Amino acid sequence: MKTIAVIFGSRSAEHDISIITAISAIIKPLELTKKYKVEAIYIAKDGSWYWDEKLKNIEFYQSGEIDEFMGKAPKVHLL
């Protein structure tokens, strides 16, 4: 099984569209093939990066849980 990282979100005005598109049009279809392990990497509006399985669930963003998550979760640091 191959692993693919999908990076979405960002500081842009298209932040919310990026989340919806990444999850519904890329992450879920890839996972349904059972050929790929998809790693979700979310870029918050402030530019911070996060990596977690929870980030693949659109309801996580709609419920507002993302704000609490970002307050507690470690940020991904790029080299």
Short mmCIF file of C-alpha atoms in Angstrom, two decimals:
data_model
loop_
_atom_site.label_atom_id
_atom_site.label_comp_id
_atom_site.label_asym_id
_atom_site.label_seq_id
_atom_site.Cartn_x
_atom_site.Cartn_y
_atom_site.Cartn_z
CA MET A 1 0.00 0.00 0.00
CA LYS A 2 1.40 3.37 -0.98
CA THR A 3 1.22 6.38 1.32
CA ILE A 4 0.12 9.74 -0.06
CA ALA A 5 0.11 13.06 1.79
CA VAL A 6 -2.64 15.54 0.92
CA ILE A 7 -1.87 19.11 1.98
CA PHE A 8 -4.81 21.50 2.23
CA GLY A 9 -6.11 24.62 3.93
CA SER A 10 -3.71 27.60 3.90
CA ARG A 11 -3.81 31.32 4.51
CA SER A 12 -5.68 32.03 1.28
CA ALA A 13 -9.25 33.19 0.80
CA GLU A 14 -9.92 29.70 -0.58
CA HIS A 15 -9.12 28.05 2.78
CA ASP A 16 -12.56 26.50 3.35
CA ILE A 17 -12.92 25.38 -0.28
CA SER A 18 -9.52 23.70 -0.01
CA ILE A 19 -10.70 21.66 3.00
CA ILE A 20 -13.90 20.52 1.30
CA THR A 21 -12.15 19.67 -1.96
CA ALA A 22 -9.28 17.80 -0.30
CA ILE A 23 -11.54 15.63 1.83
CA SER A 24 -14.40 14.94 -0.56
CA ALA A 25 -12.63 14.85 -3.92
CA ILE A 26 -9.17 13.54 -3.03
CA ILE A 27 -8.80 11.89 0.38
CA LYS A 28 -12.03 9.86 0.54
CA PRO A 29 -11.87 8.58 -3.06
CA LEU A 30 -8.23 7.52 -2.62
CA GLU A 31 -9.03 5.68 0.61
CA LEU A 32 -11.98 3.92 -1.01
CA THR A 33 -9.63 2.30 -3.55
CA LYS A 34 -7.87 0.56 -0.63
CA LYS A 35 -4.62 1.07 -2.55
CA TYR A 36 -3.45 4.10 -0.57
CA LYS A 37 -2.88 5.20 2.99
CA VAL A 38 -3.69 8.90 2.96
CA GLU A 39 -2.06 11.29 5.42
CA ALA A 40 -3.97 14.54 5.89
CA ILE A 41 -1.84 17.64 6.45
CA TYR A 42 -3.85 20.74 7.30
CA ILE A 43 -2.53 24.30 7.04
CA ALA A 44 -4.44 26.62 9.38
CA LYS A 45 -5.35 30.19 8.49
CA ASP A 46 -2.37 31.39 10.57
CA GLY A 47 0.00 29.23 8.50
CA SER A 48 0.53 26.50 11.14
CA TRP A 49 0.67 22.91 9.84
CA TYR A 50 -1.07 19.94 11.52
CA TRP A 51 -1.04 16.20 10.79
CA ASP A 52 -3.65 13.87 12.29
CA GLU A 53 -6.23 11.24 11.30
CA LYS A 54 -9.02 13.50 12.63
CA LEU A 55 -8.27 15.97 9.86
CA LYS A 56 -9.82 13.63 7.27
CA ASN A 57 -13.35 14.15 8.66
CA ILE A 58 -15.29 17.11 7.27
CA GLU A 59 -17.56 17.10 10.33
CA PHE A 60 -14.51 17.88 12.46
CA TYR A 61 -14.31 21.31 10.79
CA GLN A 62 -18.06 21.93 10.67
CA SER A 63 -18.47 21.28 14.41
CA GLY A 64 -15.78 23.75 15.40
CA GLU A 65 -13.68 21.02 17.04
CA ILE A 66 -10.77 22.10 14.85
CA ASP A 67 -10.23 25.19 17.01
CA GLU A 68 -9.86 23.13 20.19
CA PHE A 69 -7.65 20.63 18.36
CA MET A 70 -5.27 23.35 17.17
CA GLY A 71 -4.97 24.67 20.70
CA LYS A 72 -3.72 21.31 21.96
CA ALA A 73 -2.12 19.49 19.03
CA PRO A 74 1.56 19.81 18.19
CA LYS A 75 2.32 21.70 15.01
CA VAL A 76 4.22 19.99 12.21
CA HIS A 77 7.67 21.51 11.85
CA LEU A 78 9.28 21.44 8.44
CA LEU A 79 13.02 21.11 8.08
#
